[in-house]
Tab-separated table of C-alpha atoms and ligand atoms in Angstrom:
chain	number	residue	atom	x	y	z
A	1	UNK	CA	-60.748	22.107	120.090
A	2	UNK	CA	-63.503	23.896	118.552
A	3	UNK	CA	-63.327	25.305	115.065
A	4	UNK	CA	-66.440	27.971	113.652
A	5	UNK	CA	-66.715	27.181	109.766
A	6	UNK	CA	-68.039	30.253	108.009
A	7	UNK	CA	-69.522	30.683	104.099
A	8	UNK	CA	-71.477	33.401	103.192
A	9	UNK	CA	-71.489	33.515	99.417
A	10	UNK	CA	-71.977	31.514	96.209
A	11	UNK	CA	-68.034	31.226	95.858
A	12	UNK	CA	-67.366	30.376	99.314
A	13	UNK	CA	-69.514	27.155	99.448
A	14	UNK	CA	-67.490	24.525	97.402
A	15	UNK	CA	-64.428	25.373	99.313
A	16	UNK	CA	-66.244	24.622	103.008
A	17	UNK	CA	-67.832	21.359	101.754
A	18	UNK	CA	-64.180	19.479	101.798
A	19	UNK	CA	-63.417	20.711	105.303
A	20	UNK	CA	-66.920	19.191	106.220
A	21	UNK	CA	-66.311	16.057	104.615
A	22	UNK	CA	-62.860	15.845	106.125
A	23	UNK	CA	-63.848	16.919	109.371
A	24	UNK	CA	-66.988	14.646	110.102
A	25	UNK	CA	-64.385	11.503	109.681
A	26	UNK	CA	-62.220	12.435	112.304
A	27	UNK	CA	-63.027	12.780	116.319
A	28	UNK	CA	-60.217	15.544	117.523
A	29	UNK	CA	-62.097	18.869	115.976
A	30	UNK	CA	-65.223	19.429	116.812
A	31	UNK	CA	-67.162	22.320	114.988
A	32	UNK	CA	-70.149	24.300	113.864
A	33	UNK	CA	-70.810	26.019	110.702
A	34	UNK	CA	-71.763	29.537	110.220
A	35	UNK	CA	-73.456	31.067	106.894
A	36	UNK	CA	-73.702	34.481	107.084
A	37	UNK	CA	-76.562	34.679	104.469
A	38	UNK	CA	-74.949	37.079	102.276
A	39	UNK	CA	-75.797	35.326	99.255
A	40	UNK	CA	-79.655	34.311	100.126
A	41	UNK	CA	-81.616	32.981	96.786
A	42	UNK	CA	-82.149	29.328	96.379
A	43	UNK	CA	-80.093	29.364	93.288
A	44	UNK	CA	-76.937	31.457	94.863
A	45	UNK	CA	-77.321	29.483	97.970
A	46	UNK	CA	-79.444	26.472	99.304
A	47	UNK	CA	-79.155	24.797	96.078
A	48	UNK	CA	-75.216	24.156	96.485
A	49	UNK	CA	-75.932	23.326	99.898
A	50	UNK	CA	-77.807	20.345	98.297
A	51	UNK	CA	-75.496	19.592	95.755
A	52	UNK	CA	-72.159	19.774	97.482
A	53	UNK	CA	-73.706	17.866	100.803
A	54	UNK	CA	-73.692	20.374	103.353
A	55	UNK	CA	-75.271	20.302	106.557
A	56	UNK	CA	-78.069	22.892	107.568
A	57	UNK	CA	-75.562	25.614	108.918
A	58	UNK	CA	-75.722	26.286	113.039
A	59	UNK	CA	-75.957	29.606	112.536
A	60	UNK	CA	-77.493	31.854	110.008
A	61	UNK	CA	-77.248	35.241	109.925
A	62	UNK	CA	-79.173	36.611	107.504
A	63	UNK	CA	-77.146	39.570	106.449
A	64	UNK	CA	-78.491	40.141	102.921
A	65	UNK	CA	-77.347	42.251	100.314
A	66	UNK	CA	-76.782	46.187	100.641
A	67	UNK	CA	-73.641	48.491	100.186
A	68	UNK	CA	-70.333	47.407	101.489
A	69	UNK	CA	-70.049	49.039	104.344
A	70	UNK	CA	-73.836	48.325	105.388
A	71	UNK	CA	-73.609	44.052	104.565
A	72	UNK	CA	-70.332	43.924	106.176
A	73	UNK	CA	-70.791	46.046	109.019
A	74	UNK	CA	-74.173	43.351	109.799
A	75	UNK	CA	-72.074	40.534	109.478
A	76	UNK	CA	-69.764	41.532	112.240
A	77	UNK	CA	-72.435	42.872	114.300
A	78	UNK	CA	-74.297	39.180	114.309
A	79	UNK	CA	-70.815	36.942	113.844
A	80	UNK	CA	-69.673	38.870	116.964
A	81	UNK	CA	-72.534	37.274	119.166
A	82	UNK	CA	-71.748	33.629	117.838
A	83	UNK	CA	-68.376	34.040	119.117
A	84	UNK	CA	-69.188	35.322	121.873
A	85	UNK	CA	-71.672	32.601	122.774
A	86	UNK	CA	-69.851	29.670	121.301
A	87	UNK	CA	-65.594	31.195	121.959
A	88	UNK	CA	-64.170	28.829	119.505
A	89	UNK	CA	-60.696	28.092	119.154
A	90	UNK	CA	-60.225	29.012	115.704
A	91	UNK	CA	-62.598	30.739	113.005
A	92	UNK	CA	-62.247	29.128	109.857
A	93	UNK	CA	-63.180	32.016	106.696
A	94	UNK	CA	-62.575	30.987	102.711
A	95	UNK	CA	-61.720	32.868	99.769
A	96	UNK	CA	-62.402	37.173	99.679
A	97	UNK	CA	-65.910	38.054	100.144
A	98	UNK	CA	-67.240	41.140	102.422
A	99	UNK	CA	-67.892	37.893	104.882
A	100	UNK	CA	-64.798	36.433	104.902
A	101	UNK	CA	-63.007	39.982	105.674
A	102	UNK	CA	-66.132	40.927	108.413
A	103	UNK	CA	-65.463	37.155	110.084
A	104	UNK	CA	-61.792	37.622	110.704
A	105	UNK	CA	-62.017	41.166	111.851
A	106	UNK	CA	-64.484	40.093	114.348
A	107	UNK	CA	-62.905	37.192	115.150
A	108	UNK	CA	-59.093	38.213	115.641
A	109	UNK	CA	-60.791	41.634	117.953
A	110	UNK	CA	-62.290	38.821	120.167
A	111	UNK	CA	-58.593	37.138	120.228
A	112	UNK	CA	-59.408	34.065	118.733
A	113	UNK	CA	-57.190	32.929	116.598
A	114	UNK	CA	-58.013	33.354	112.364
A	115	UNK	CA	-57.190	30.721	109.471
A	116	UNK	CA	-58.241	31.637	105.834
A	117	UNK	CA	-58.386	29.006	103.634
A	118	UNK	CA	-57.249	30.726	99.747
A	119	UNK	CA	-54.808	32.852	101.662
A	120	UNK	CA	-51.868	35.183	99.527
A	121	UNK	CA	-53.802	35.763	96.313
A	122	UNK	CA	-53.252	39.049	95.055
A	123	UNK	CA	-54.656	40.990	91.985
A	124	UNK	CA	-52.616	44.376	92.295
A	125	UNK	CA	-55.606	46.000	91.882
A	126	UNK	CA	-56.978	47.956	94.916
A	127	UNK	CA	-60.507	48.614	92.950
A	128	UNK	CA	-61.376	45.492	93.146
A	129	UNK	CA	-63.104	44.770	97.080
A	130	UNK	CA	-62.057	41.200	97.089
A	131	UNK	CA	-58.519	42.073	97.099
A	132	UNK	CA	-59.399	44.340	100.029
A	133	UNK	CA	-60.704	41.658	101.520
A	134	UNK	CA	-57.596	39.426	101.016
A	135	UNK	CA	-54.967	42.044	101.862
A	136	UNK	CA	-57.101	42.505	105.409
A	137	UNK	CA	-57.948	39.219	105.884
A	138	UNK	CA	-53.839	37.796	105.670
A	139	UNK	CA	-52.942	40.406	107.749
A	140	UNK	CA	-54.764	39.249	111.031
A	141	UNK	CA	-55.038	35.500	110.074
A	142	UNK	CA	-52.978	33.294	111.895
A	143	UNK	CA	-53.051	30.216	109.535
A	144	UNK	CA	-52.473	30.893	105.437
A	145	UNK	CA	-53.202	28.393	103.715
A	146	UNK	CA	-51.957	29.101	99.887
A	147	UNK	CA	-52.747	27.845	97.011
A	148	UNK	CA	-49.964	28.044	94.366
A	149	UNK	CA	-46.538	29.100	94.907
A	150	UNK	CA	-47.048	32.510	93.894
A	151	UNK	CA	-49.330	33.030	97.051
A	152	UNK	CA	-46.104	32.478	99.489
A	153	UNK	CA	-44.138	35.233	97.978
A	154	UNK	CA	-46.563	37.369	98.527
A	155	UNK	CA	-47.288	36.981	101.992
A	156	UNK	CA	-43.103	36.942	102.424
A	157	UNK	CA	-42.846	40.169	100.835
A	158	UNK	CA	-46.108	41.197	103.206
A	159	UNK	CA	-43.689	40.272	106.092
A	160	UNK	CA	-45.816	36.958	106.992
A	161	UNK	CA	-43.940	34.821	109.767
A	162	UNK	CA	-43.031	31.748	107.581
A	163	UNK	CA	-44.553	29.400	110.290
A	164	UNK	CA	-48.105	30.569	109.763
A	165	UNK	CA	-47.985	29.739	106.210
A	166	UNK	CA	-48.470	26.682	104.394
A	167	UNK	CA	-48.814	25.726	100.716
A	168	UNK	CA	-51.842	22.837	101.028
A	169	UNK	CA	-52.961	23.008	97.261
A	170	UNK	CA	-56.746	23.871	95.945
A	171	UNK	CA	-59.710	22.841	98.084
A	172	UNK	CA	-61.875	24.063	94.981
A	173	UNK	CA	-60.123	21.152	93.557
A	174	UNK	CA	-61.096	18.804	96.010
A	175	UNK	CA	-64.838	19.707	95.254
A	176	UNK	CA	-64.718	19.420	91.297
A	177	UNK	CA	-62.843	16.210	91.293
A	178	UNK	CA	-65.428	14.332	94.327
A	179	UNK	CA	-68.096	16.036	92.446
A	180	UNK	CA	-67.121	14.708	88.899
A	181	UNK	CA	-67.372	11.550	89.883
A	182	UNK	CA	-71.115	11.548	91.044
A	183	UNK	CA	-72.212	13.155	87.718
A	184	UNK	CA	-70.249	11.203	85.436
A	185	UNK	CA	-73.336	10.604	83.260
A	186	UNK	CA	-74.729	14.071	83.455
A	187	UNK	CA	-74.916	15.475	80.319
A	188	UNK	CA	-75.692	19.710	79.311
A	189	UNK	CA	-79.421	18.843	79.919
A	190	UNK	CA	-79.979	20.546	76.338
A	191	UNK	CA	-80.123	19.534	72.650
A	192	UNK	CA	-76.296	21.078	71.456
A	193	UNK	CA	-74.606	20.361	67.944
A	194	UNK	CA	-71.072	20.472	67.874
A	195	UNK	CA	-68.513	22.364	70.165
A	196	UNK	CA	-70.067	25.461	72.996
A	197	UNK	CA	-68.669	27.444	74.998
A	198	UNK	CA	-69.915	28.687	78.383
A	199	UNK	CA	-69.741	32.527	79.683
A	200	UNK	CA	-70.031	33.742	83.205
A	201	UNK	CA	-70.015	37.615	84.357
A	202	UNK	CA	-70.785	39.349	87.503
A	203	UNK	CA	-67.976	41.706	88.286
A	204	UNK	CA	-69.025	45.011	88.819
A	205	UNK	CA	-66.147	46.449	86.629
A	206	UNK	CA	-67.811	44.821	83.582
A	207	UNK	CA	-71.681	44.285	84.435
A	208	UNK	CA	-71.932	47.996	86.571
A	209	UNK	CA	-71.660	50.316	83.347
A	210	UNK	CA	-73.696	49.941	80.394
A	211	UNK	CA	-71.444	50.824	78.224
A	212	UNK	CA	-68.653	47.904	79.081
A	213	UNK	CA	-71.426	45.591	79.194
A	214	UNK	CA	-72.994	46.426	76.371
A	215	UNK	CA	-69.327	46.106	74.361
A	216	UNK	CA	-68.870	42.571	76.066
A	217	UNK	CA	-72.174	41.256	75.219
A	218	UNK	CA	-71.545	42.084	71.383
A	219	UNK	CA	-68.730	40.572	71.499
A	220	UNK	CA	-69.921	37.147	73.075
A	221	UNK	CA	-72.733	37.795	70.876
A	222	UNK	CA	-70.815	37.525	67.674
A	223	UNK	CA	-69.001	34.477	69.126
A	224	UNK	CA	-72.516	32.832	69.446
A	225	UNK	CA	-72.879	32.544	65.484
A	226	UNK	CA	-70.127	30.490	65.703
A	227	UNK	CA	-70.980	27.864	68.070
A	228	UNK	CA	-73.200	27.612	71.214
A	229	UNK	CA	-72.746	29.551	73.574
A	230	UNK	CA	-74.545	29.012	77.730
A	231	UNK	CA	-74.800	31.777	79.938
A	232	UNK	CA	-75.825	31.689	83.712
A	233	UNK	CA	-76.862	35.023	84.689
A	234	UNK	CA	-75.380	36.042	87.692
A	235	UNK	CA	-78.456	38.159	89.692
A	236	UNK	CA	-76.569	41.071	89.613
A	237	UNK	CA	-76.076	40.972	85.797
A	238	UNK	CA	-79.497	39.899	85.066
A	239	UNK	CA	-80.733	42.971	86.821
A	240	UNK	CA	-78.137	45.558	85.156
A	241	UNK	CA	-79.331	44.005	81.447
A	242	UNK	CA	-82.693	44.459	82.080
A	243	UNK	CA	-82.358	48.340	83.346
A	244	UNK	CA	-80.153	49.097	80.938
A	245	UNK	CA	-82.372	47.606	78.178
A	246	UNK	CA	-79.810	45.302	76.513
A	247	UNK	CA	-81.896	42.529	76.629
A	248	UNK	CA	-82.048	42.562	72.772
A	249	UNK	CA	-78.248	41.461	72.331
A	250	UNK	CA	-79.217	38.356	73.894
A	251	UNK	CA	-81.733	37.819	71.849
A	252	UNK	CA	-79.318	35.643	69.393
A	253	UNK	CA	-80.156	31.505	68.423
A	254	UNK	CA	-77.045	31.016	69.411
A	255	UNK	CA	-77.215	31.925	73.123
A	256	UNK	CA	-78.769	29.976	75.674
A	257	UNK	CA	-79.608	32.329	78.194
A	258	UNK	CA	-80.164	30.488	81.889
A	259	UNK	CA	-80.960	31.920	85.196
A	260	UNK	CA	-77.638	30.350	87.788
A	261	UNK	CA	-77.294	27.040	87.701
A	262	UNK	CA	-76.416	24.493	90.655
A	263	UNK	CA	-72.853	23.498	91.544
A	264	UNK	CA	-73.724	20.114	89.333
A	265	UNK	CA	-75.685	21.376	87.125
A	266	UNK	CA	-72.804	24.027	85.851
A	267	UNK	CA	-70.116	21.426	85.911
A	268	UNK	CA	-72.258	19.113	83.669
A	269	UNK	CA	-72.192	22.123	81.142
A	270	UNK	CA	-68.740	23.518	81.530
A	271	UNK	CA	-66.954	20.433	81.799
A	272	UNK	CA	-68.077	19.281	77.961
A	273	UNK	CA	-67.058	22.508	77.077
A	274	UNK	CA	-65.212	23.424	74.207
A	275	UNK	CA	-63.977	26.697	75.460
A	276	UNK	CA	-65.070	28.953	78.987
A	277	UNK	CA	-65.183	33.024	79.021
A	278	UNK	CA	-65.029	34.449	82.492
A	279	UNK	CA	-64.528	36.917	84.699
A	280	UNK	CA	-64.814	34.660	87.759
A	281	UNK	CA	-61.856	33.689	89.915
A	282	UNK	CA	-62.742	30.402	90.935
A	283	UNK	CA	-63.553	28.782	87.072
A	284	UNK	CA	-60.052	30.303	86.267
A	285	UNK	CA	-58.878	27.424	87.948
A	286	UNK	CA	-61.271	24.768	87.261
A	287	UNK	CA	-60.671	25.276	84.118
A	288	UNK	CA	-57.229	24.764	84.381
A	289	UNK	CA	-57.724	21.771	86.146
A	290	UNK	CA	-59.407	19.877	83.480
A	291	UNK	CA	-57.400	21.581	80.654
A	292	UNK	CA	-60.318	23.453	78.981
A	293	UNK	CA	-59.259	26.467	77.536
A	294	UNK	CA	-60.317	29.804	79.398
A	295	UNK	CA	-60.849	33.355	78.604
A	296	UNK	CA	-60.155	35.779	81.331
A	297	UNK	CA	-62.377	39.046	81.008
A	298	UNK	CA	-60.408	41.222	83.055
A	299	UNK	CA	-57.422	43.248	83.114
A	300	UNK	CA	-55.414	41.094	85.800
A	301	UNK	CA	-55.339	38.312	87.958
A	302	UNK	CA	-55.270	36.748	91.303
A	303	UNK	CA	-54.513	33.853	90.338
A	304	UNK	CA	-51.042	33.733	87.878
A	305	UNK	CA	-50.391	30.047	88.443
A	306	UNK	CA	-53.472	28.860	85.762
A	307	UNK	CA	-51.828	31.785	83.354
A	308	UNK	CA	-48.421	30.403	83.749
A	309	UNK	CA	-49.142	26.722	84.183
A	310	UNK	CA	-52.850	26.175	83.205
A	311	UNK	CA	-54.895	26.954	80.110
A	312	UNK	CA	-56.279	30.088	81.200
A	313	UNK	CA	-55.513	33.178	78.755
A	314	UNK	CA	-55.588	37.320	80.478
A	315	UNK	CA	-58.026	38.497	77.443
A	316	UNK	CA	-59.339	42.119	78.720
A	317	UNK	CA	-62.307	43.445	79.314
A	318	UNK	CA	-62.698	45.294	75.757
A	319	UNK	CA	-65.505	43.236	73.031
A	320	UNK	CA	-62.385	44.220	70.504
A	321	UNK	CA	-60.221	41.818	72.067
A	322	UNK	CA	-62.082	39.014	73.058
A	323	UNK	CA	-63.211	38.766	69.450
A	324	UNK	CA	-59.830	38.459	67.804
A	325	UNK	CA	-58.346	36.063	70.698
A	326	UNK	CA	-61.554	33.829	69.856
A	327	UNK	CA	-60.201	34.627	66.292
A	328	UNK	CA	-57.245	33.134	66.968
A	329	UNK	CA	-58.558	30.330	69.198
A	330	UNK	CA	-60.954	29.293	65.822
A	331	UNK	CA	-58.020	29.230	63.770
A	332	UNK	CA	-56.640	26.268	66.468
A	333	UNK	CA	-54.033	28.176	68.965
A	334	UNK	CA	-54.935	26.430	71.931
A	335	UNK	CA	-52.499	26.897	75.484
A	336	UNK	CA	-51.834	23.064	76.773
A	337	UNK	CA	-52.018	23.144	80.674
A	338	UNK	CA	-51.090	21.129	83.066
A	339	UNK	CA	-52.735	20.822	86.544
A	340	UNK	CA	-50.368	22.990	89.331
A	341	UNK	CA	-48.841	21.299	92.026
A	342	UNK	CA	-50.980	19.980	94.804
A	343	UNK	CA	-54.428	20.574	92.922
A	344	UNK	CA	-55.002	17.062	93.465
A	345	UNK	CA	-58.544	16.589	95.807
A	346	UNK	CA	-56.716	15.873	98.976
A	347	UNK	CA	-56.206	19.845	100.293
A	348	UNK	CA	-58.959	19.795	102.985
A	349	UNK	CA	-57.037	17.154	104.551
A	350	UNK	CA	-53.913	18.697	104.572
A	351	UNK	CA	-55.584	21.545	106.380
A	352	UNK	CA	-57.337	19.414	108.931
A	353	UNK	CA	-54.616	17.505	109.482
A	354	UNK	CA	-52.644	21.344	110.496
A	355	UNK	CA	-55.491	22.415	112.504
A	356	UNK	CA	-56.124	19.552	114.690
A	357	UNK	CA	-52.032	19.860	115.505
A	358	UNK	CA	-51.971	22.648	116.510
A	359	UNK	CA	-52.301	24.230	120.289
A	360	UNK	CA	-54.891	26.749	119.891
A	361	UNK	CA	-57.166	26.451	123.629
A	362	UNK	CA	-60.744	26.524	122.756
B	10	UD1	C1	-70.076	38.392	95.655
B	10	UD1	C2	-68.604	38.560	96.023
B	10	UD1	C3	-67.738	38.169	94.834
B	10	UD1	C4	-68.086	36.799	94.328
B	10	UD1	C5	-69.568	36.785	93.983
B	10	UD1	C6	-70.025	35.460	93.430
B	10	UD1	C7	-68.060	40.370	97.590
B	10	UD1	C8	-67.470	41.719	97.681
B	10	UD1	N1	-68.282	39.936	96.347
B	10	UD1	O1	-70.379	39.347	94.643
B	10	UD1	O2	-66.392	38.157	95.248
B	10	UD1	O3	-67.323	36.495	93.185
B	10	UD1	O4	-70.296	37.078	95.186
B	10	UD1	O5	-71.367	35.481	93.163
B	10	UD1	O6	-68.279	39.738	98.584
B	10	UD1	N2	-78.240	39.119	94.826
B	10	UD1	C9	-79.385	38.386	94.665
B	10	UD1	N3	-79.478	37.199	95.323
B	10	UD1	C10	-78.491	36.726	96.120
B	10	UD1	C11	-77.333	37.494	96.277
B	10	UD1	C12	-77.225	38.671	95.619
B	10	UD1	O7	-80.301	38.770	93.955
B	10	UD1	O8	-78.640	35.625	96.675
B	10	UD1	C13	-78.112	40.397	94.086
B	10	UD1	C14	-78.471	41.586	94.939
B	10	UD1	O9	-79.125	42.514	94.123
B	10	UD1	C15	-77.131	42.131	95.342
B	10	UD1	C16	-76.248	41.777	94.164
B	10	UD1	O10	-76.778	40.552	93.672
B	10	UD1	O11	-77.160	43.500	95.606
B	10	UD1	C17	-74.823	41.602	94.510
B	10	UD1	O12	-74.648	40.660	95.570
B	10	UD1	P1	-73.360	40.771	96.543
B	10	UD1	O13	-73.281	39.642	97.458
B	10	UD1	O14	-73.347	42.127	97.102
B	10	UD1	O15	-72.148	40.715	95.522
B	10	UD1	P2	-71.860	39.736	94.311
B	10	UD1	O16	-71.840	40.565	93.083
B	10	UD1	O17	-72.728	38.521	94.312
């Protein structure tokens, strides 16, 4: 049987590497890989290609950036020819970005059959467009594959036959733990005294307005005086800092301001680090897999298992509130994690192993 791989985005490449991996040692699946070019720079794209070992995709579609409706609405227009052309037996999407919804639409129209890899996550919060993208994407897919318990009462209480779901653990995980061991000796790259701590932010609820922005980047900002702080810009909040002239709150000693950084690259930062601050989904868990204590800068989360088990802390999105929980973090009130069940490297061959059982033609 024939399985169509697709990644389109920053997030979605660490989660198709293990499948790769997994799938060139075995002879029953065969498969192609599809990347629907909605991330496109070298830093958002062909870098973690490099790092993470991926092939030159099959297929790429070029899709680009543009409004919602306009990048996914290109995605399905070109994914629908590949199907056509190749009719595989399954289409494989990851995680919740406008590809991963456009794939399974336009695969489960053509009837072939849909498994999403990160399935059940919910946020409860309809503004956000990756939970969109989730809530579609379970609804058509025909393998869920879930990554803490949480995610299988939510597809229950979505009314999910119990037979298309299965709890296989992290494949993120599965990437940072093969991945630590190649850069064992990697250090920051950077002259650093003492204890840092590493920020991420791209989500359009906090980088969008300048006036949330602005109130997070004081904050972080403040928490710079205190130790070290290294921040990747995302593209997207590169560009809103510059037109909304806050460039001059970064302009602190104590931030280290760096355009993105490669898969490896990051993890040789982050994972000296004495504390992370992020509105990301997927370093919510990473974090929580190597016990480093993590800020959350958002109001909710998809992802309640590193909140209940992990080291990961709901802070807000207000600069008020991330200064007094690093306040209280300073003073020494630290959460100790432990790593959830099944986050242990060996996910993508769970799924594999499900996929090449089951009777899908193609
Ligand atoms: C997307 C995902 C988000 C994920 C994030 C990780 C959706 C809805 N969102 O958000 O879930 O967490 O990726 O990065 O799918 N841009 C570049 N170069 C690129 C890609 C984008 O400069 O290679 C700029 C463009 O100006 C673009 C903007 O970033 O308009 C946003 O890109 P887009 O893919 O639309 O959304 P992200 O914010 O990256």
């Amino acid at each position: 049987m024939k399985l169509l791989l697709v990644a389109g985005a920053r997030p979605n490449f660490m989660k198709i590497a293990p499948l790769i991996h997994e799938l060139r040692q075995q002879s029953r699946l065969s498969w192609k890989l599809v990347h629907t070019g909605q991330h496109y720079d070298y830093e958002m794209s062909k870098v973690f290609f490099e790092d993470l070992d991926i092939p030159e995709p099959d297929f790429f579609l070029n899709v680009g950036s543009g409004t919602h409706a306009e990048q996914t609405a290109k995605v399905m227009t070109e994914f629908e020819k590949i199907c056509r052309a190749e009719m595989p037996g399954i289409v494989v999407v990851v995680g919740d970005v406008n590809s991963t919804l456009a794939c399974s639409v336009t695969a489960k129209k053509l009837q072939i059959k849909v498994a999403h890899v990160e399935a059940g996550l919910r946020s409860g919060d309809m503004t956000m467009p990756e939970e969109i993208n989730r809530i579609v994407t379970d609804s058509i897919s025909d393998f869920l594959f879930v990554t803490e318990k949480g995610g299988l009462s939510n597809l229950d209480r979505e009314g999910k036959r119990k037979d298309q779901v299965y709890f296989v653990g992290n494949i993120m995980i599965d990437t940072l733990f093969h991945s630590l061991e190649k850069i064992r000796r990697m250090g920051t790259g950077e002259a650093v005294e003492g204890p840092y701590a590493v920020v991420t932010l791209h989500r359009p609820s906090n980088v969008d307005s300048k006036e949330k922005l602005a109130d997070i980047l004081w904050a972080l900002r403040e928490i710079s005086l205190d130790m070290t702080v290294f921040f990747p810009l995302h593209p997207r909040t590169g560009k809103n800092i510059r037109d909304f002239g806050l460039l001059d709150i970064l302009d602190s000693p104590g931030f280290r301001i760096m355009p993105p950084l490669s898969y490896r690259k990051f993890l040789a930062i982050w994972k000296g680090a004495a504390l992370v601050m992020t509105d990301s989904g997927g370093l919510q868990e990473e974090t929580t897999a190597l016990g480093i204590p993590c800020f959350t800068i958002r109001e909710n989360t998809e992802r309640p298992v590193t909140i209940e088990e992990g080291t990961n802390i709901l802070v807000g999105t207000s600069g008020k509130r991330i200064r007094e929980t690093f306040q209280d973090f300073k003073k020494g009130k630290r959460k100790i994690g432990k790593v959830p069940e099944l986050w242990d490297g060996n996910t993508a061959g769970r799924i594999i192993e499900i996929l090449s059982q089951s009777r899908t033609e193609g």
